[in-house]
Coordinates of C-alpha atoms and ligand atoms in Angstrom, one line a residue:
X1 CA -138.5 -0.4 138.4
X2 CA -137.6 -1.4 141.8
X3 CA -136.5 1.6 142.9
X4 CA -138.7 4.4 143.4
X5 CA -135.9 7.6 142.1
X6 CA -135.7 5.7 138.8
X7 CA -139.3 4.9 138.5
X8 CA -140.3 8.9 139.1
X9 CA -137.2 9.8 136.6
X10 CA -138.7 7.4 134.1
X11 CA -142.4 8.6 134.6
X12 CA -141.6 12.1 134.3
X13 CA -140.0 11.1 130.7
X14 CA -143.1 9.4 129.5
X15 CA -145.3 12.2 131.1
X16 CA -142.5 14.9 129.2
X17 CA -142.6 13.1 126.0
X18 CA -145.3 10.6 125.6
X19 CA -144.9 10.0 122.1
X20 CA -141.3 9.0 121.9
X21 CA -141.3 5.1 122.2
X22 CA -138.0 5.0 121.1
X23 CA -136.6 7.4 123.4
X24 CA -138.6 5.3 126.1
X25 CA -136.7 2.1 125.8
X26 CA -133.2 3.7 125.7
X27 CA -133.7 5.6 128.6
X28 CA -135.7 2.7 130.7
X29 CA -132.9 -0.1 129.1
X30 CA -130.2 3.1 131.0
X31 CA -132.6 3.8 134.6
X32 CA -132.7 -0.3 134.6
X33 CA -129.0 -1.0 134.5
X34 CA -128.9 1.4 137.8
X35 CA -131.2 -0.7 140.0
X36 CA -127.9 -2.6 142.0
X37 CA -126.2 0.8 142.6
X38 CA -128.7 3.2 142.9
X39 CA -129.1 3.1 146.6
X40 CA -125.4 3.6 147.3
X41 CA -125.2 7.0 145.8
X42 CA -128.3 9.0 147.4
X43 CA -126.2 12.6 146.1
X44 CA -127.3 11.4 142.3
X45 CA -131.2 12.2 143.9
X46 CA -130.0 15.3 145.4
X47 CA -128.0 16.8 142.8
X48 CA -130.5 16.1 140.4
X49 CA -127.8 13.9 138.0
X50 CA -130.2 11.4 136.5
X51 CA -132.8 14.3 135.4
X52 CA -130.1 15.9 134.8
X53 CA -128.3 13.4 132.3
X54 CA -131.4 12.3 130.6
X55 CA -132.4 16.0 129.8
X56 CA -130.8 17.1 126.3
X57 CA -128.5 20.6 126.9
X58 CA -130.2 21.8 123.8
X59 CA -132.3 20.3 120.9
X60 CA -133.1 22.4 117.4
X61 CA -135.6 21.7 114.7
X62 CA -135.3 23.6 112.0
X63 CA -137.1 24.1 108.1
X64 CA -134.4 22.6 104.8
X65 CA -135.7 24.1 101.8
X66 CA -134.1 22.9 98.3
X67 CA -134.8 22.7 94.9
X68 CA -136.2 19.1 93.0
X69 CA -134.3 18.7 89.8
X70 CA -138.0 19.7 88.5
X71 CA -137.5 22.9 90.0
X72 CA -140.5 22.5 92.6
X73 CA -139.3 23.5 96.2
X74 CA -139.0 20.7 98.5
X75 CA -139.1 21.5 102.6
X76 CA -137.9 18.9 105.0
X77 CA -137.2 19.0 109.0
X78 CA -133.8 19.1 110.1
X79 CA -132.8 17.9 113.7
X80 CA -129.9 18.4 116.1
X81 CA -129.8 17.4 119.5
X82 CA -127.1 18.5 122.1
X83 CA -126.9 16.1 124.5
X84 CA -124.3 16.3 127.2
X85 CA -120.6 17.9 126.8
X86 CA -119.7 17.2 130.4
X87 CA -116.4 15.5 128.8
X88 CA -116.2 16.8 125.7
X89 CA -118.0 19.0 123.1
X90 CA -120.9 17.5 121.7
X91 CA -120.0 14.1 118.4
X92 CA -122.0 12.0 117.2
X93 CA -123.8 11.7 113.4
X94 CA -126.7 12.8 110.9
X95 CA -129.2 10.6 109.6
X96 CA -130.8 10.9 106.7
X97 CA -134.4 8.7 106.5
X98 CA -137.8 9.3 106.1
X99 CA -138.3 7.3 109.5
X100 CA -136.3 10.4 111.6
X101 CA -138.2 12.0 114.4
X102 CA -137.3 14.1 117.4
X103 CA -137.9 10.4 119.3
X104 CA -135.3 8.9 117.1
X105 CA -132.5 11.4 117.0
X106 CA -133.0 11.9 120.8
X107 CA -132.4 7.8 121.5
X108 CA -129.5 8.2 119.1
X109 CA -127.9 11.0 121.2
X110 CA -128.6 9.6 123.9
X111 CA -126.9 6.4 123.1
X112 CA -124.1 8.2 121.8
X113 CA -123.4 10.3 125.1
X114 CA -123.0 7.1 126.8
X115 CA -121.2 5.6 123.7
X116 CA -118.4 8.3 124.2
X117 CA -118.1 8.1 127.7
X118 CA -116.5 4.4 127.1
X119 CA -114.0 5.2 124.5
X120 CA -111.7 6.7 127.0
X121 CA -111.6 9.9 124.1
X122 CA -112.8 13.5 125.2
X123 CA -116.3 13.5 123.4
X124 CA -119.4 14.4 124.5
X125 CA -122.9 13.5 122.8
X126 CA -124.9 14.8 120.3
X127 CA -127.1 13.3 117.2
X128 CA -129.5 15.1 114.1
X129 CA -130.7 14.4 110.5
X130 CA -133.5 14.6 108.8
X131 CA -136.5 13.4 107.4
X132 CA -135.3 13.6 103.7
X133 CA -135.5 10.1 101.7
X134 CA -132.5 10.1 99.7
X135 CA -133.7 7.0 97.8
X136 CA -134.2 8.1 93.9
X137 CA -132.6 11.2 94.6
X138 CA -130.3 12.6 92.0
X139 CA -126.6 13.4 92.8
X140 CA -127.9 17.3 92.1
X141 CA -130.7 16.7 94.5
X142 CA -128.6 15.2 97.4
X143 CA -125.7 17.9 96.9
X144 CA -128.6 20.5 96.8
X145 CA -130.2 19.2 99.6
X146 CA -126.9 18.5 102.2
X147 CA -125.7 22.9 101.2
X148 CA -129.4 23.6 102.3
X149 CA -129.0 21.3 105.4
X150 CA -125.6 22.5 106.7
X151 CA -127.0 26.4 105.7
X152 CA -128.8 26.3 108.9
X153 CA -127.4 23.4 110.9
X154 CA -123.4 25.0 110.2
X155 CA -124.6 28.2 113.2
X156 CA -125.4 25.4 115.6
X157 CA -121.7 23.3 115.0
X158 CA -118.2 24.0 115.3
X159 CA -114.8 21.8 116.7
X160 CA -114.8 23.0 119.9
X161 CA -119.1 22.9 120.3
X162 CA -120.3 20.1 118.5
X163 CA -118.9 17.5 115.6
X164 CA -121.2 16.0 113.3
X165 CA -120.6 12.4 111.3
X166 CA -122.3 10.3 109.2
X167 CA -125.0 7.8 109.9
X168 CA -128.1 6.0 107.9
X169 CA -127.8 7.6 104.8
X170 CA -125.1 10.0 105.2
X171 CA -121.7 8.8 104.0
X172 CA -118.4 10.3 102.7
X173 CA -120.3 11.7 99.5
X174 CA -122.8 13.8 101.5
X175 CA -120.0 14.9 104.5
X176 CA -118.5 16.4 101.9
X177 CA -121.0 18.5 100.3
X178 CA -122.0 19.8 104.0
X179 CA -117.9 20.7 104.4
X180 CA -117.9 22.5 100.6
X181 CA -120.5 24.4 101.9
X182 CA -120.0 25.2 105.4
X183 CA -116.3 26.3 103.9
X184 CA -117.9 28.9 101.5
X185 CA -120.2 30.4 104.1
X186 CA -117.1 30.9 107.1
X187 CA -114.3 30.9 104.3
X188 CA -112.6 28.9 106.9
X189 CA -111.1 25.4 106.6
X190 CA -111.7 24.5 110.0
X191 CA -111.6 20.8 109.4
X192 CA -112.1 18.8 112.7
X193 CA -116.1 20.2 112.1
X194 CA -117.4 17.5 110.9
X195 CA -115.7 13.6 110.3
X196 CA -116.1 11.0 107.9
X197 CA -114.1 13.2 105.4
X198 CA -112.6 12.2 102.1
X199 CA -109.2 10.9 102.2
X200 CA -107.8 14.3 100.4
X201 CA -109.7 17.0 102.6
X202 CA -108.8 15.7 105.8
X203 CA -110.3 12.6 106.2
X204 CA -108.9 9.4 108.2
X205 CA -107.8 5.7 107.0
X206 CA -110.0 3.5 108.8
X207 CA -113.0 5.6 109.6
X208 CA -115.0 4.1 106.8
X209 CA -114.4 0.5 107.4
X210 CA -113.6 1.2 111.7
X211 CA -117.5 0.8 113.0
X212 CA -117.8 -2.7 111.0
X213 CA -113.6 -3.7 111.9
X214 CA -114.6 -2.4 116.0
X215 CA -117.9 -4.4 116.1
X216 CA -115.6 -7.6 115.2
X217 CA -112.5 -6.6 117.6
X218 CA -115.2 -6.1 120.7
X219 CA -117.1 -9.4 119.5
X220 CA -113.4 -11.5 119.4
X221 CA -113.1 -10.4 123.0
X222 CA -116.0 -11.1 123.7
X223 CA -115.9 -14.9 122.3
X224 CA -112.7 -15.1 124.5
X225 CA -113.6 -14.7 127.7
X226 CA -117.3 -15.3 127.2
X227 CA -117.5 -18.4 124.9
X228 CA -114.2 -19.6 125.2
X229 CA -113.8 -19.5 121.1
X230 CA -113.7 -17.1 118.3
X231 CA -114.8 -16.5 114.8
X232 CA -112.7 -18.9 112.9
X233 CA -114.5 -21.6 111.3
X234 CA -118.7 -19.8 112.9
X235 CA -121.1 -19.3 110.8
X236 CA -122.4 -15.7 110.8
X237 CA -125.2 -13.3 109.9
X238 CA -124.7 -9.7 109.2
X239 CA -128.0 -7.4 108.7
X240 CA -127.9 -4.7 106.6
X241 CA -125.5 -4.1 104.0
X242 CA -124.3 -0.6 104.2
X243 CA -121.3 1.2 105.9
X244 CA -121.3 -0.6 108.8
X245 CA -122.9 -3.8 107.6
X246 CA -120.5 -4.2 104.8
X247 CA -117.1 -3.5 106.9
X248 CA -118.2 -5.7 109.5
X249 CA -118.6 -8.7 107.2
X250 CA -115.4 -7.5 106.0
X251 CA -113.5 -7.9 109.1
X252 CA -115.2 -11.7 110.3
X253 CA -113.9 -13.0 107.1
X254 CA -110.6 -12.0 107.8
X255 CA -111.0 -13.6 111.3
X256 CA -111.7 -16.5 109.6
X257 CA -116.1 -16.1 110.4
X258 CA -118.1 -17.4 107.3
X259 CA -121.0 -14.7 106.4
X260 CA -124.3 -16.5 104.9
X261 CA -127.0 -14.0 104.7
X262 CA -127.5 -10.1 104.7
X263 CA -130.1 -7.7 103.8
X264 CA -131.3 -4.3 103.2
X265 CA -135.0 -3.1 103.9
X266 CA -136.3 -5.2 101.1
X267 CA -134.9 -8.1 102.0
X268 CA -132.1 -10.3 102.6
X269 CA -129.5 -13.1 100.2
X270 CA -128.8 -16.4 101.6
X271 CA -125.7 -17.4 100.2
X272 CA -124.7 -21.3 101.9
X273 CA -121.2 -20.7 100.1
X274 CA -120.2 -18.0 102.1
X275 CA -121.2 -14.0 101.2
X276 CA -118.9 -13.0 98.1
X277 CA -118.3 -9.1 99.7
X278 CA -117.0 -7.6 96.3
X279 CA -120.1 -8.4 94.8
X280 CA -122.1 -6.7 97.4
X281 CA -120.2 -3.5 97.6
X282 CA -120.5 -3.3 93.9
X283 CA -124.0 -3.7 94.1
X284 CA -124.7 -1.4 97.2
X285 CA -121.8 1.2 97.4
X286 CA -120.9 1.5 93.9
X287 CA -123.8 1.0 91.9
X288 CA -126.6 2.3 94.7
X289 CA -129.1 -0.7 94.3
X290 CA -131.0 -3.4 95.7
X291 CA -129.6 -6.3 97.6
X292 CA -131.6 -8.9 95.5
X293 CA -129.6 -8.1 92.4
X294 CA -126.8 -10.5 94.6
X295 CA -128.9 -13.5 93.9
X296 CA -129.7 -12.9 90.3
X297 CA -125.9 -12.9 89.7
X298 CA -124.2 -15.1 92.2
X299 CA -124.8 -19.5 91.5
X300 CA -126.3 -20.7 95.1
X301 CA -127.6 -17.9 96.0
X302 CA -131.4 -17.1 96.8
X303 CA -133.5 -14.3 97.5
X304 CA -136.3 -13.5 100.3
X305 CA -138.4 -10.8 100.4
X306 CA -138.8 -9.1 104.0
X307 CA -135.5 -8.5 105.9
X308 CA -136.5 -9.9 109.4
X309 CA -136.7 -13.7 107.8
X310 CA -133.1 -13.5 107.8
X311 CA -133.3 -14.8 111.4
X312 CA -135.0 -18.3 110.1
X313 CA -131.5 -18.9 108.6
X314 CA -129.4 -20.4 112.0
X315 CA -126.4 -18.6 112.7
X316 CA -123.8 -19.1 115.4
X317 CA -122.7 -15.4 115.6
X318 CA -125.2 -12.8 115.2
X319 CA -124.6 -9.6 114.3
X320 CA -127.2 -7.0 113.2
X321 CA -125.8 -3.8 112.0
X322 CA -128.9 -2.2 109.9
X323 CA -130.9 -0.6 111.9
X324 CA -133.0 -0.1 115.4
X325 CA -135.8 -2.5 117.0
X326 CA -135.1 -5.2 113.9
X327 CA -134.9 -8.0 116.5
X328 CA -137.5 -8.2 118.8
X329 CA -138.5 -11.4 120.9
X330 CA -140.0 -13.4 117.6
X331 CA -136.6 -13.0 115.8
X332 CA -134.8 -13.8 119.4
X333 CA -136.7 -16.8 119.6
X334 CA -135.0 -17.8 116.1
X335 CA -131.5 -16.5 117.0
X336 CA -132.1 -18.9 120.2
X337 CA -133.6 -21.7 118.3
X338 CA -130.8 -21.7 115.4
X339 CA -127.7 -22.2 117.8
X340 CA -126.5 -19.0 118.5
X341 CA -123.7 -18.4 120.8
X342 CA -123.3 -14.7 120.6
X343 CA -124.7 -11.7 119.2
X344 CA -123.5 -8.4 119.3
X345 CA -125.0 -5.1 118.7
X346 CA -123.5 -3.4 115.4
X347 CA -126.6 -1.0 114.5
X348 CA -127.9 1.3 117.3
X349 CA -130.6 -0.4 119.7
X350 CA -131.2 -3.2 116.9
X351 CA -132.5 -5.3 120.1
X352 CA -135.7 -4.9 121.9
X353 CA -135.5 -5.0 125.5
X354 CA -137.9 -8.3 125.4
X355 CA -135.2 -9.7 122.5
X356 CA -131.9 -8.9 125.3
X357 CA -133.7 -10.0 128.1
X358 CA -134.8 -13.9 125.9
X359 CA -131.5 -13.7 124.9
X360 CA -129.7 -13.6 128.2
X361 CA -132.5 -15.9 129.6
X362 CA -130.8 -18.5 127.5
X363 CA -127.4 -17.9 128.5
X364 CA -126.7 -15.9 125.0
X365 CA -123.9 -12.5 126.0
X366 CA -125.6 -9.7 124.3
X367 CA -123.1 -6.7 123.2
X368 CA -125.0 -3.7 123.6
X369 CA -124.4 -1.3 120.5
X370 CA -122.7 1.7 122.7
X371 CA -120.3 -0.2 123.2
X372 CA -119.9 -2.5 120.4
X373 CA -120.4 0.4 117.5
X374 CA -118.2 3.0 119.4
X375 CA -115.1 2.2 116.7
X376 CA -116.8 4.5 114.1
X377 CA -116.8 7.3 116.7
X378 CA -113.4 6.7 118.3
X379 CA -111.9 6.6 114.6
X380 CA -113.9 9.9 113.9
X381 CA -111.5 11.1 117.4
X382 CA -108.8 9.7 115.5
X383 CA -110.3 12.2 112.4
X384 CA -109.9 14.9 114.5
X385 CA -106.4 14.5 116.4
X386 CA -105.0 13.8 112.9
X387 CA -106.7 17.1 111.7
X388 CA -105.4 18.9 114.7
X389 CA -101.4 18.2 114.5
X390 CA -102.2 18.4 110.6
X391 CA -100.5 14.9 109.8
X392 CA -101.8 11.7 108.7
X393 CA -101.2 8.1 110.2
X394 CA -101.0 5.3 108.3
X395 CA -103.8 2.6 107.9
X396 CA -101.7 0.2 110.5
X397 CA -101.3 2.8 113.2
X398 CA -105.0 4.3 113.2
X399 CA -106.2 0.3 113.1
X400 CA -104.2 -0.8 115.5
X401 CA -105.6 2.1 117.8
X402 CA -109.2 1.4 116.9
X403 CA -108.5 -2.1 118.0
X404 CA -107.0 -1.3 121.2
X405 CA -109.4 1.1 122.2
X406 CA -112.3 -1.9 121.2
X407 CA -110.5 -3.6 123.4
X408 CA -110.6 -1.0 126.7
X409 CA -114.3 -1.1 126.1
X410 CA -115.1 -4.6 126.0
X411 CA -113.0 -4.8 129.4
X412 CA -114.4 -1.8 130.7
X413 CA -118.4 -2.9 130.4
X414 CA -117.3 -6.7 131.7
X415 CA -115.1 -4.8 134.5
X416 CA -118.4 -3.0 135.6
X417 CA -121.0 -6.0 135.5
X418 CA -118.7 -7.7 137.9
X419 CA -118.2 -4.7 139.8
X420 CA -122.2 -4.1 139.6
X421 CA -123.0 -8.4 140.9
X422 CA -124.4 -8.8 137.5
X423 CA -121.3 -10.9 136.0
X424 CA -121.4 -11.0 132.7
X425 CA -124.5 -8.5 131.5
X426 CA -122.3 -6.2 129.3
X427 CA -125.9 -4.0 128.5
X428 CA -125.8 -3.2 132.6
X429 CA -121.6 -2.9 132.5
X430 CA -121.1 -0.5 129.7
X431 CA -124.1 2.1 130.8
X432 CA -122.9 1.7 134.7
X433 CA -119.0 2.2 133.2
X434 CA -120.0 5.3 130.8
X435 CA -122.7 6.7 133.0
X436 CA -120.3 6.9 136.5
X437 CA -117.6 8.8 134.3
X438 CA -119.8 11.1 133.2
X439 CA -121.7 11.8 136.0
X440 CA -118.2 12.6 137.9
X441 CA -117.5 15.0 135.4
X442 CA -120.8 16.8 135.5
X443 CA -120.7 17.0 139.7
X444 CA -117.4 18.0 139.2
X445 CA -118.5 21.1 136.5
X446 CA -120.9 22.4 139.1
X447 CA -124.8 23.2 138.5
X448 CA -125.0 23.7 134.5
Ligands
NDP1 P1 -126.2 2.9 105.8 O1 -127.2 4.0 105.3 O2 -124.9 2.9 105.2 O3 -126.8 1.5 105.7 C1 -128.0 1.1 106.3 C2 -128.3 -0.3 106.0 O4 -129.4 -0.7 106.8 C3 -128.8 -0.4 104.6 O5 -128.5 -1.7 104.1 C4 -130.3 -0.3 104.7 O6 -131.1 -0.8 103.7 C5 -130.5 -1.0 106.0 N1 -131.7 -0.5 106.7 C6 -132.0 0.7 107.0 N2 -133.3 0.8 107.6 C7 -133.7 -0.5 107.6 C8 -134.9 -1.1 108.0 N3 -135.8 -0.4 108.6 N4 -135.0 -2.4 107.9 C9 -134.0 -3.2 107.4 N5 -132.8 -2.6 106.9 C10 -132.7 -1.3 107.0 O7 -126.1 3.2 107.4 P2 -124.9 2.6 108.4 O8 -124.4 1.4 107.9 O9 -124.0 3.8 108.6 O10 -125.8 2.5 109.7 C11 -126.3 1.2 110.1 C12 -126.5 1.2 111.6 O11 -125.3 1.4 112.3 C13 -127.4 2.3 112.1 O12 -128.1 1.9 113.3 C14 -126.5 3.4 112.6 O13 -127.0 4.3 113.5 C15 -125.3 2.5 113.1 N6 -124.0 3.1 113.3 C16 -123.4 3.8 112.2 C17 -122.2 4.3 112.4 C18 -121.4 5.0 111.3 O14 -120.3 5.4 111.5 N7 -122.0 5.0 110.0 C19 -121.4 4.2 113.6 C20 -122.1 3.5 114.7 C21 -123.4 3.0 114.5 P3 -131.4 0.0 102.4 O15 -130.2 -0.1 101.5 O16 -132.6 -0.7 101.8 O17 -131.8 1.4 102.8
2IT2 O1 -123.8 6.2 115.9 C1 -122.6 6.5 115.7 O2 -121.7 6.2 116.5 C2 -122.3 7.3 114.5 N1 -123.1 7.5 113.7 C3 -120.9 7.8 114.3 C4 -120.6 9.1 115.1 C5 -119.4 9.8 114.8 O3 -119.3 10.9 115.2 O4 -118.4 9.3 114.1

């Protein structure tokens, strides 16, 4: 880094946590975007805001200990980390996968501070989960496992202190064990604790299908005023195929986009006919299996083992929505070589910094995931004002919402890289736009 403040503020991280690489490239991809601006606010040095901001408020790790359904005691680490509630209290979701760290869930919060601080909605940042597979898990074991979970994690949460959501491998199913539970041990129904509820406890139209329907309303704007075009008639690849992946394929076909390839950690389908969606929520959300059932049932369709070789297919629209670091610069090189014209982030940090810097280097606009992904968390918002007035808006009103405030963000990040002499660099716009709002509100909350 140019500038020497970043540079010590991003030494002192790797010195503090040297074995966090995750946590590494969010923060350096954040300290980065500040080189054009950084000399113009010398009070950030002496008010200590960027040690400040990149310093969680509070982290816990704590023990899960359930039962197997052959009765031997299982013990997993649980994570949650309280990032910053200079504008809100602390949102953002649990993950669920063997893969979770203290590096992981603290790039996640990290993100999703930043994330908030564009949707215009009072929110602060926070992210946990845990270690815990739930692959080949009975329904007992994953009800057993998300009481034992919320059992320890329910002292640390609260509406007013800290909102928890889904993520990888938490969905509606397992929000709403943790809220049976959390209800028995406060025998309160305090609902806006945790979103992604079930339509009949409190839950919100829209939040299941709004981070996949946001990542298409921030990618139309961003065809608009970027590419000149938008989805009708492009061909497009969506990684993943869960929550978000699934919703998000969802939404281009309705804008007209023709999906040809997804995947899950196995693999990926290549279907040349277009993806047929019913097929693969049957075979992911309903029946909880493998994506390369889709090619032993569907005419056309093939089967590849290893999910980055989805990138040798060429795409116009690229949109990868499974899961973080899944495109570096080999499977850039292939987005670049196959005749992309955008690609925007639907899965948190699914671009290396190498992959966004090729990328851009060939004239590609990147939509960084903070911005892109933030309709799952702005619907959760949604969640929580409807739980607040106790009513419930309809499908249209909480959709149209979603899209307006997809909207705001995509003009807020492209507002700020103009504003910043970097035209155009939405990864530089949307942590400049979220980081100066937040910043403001931590100055203005005194020494905390
Ligand atoms: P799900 O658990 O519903 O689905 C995850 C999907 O990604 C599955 O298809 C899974 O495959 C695949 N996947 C997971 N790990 C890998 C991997 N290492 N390589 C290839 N594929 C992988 O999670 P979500 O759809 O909720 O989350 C996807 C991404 O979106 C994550 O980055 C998450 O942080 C982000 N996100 C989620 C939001 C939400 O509201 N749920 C909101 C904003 C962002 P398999 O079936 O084999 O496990
Ligand atoms: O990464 C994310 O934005 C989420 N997992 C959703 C967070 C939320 O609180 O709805």
């Amino acid at each position: 880094m140019k500038n020497a403040y970043l540079q010590r503020v991003y030494d002192q991280v790797l010195a503090r946590d040297p074995d966090a690489p995750e946590f590494h490239q969010c923060i350096r991809e954040f300290l980065e975007s500040l080189e054009n601006i950084v000399d113009d606010h010398p009070e950030w040095e002496k008010n200590g805001i960027l040690e400040r901001f990149i310093e969680p408020d509070r982290t816990v790790t704590f023990r899960v200990t359930w039962v197997d359904d052959a009765g031997k005691v299982q013990v997993n680490r649980g994570y949650r980390v309280q990032y910053n509630s200079a504008i809100g209290p602390y949102k953002g979701g649990l993950r669920f996968h063997p893969s979770v760290n203290l590096s992981v869930i603290k790039f996640l919060g990290f993100e999703m501070n930043l994330k908030n601080g564009l949707t215009t909605l009072p929110l602060g940042g926070g992210k946990g989960g845990s270690d815990f597979d739930p692959k080949g898990k009975s329904e007992a074991e994953i009800m057993r496992f998300c009481q034992a979970f919320i059992t320890e994690l329910y002292r640390h949460i609260g509406q007013f202190t800290d909102i928890p959501a889904g993520d990888i491998g938490v969905g509606s199913r397992e929000i709403g064990y943790m809220f049976g539970q959390m209800k028995r041990i406060t025998n309160r129904f305090e609902a806006a604790t945790l979103t992604g509820k079930g339509l009949t406890y409190g839950g919100s139209l829209v939040r299941t299908e709004a981070t996949g329907y946001g990542i298409c309303y921030f990618t139309q704007e961003m065809l608009k005023k970027m590419c000149g075009t938008d989805f009708a008639g492009k061909t497009v690849i969506v990684t993943g195929s869960g929550n978000v992946a699934i919703f998000c394929a969802e939404k281009v076909m309705q804008l007209g986009g023709k999906v040809v390839a997804m995947s899950d950690s196995n693999g990926y389908v290549y279907d040349p006919a277009g993806i047929d969606l019913d097929l693969i929520k049957d075979i992911k959300l309903v029946r909880r299996a493998r994506i390369k059932e889709y090619a032993k049932e569907k005419d056309g369709a093939v089967y590849k083992e290893g999910c980055r070789n989805i990138w040798d297919i060429p795409c116009q629209i690229a949109l990868p929505c499974a899961t973080q670091n899944e495109v570096d610069a080999t499977e850039a090189k292939k987005i670049i070589a196959g005749g992309c014209i955008a690609l925007a982030e639907g899965a948190n940090m699914p671009c290396t910094i190498e992959a966004v810097e090729l990328l851009h280097a060939a004239g590609i606009p990147v939509g960084p995931a903070k911005a892109v992904n933030a309709g799952g968390v702005s619907t959760s918002a949604l969640e929580m004002s409807q739980n607040s007035i106790r009513m419930n808006w309809s499908f249209e009103e909480v959709d149209e919402k979603l899209h307006g405030i997809m909207k705001g963000i995509f003009e807020a990040a492209y507002d700020a890289s103009v504003a910043v002499g970097q035209p155009g660099n939405l990864v530089v716009g949307a942590n400049v736009a979220s980081f100066l709002k937040i910043a403001d509100a931590m100055v203005a909350q005194g020494i905390v």
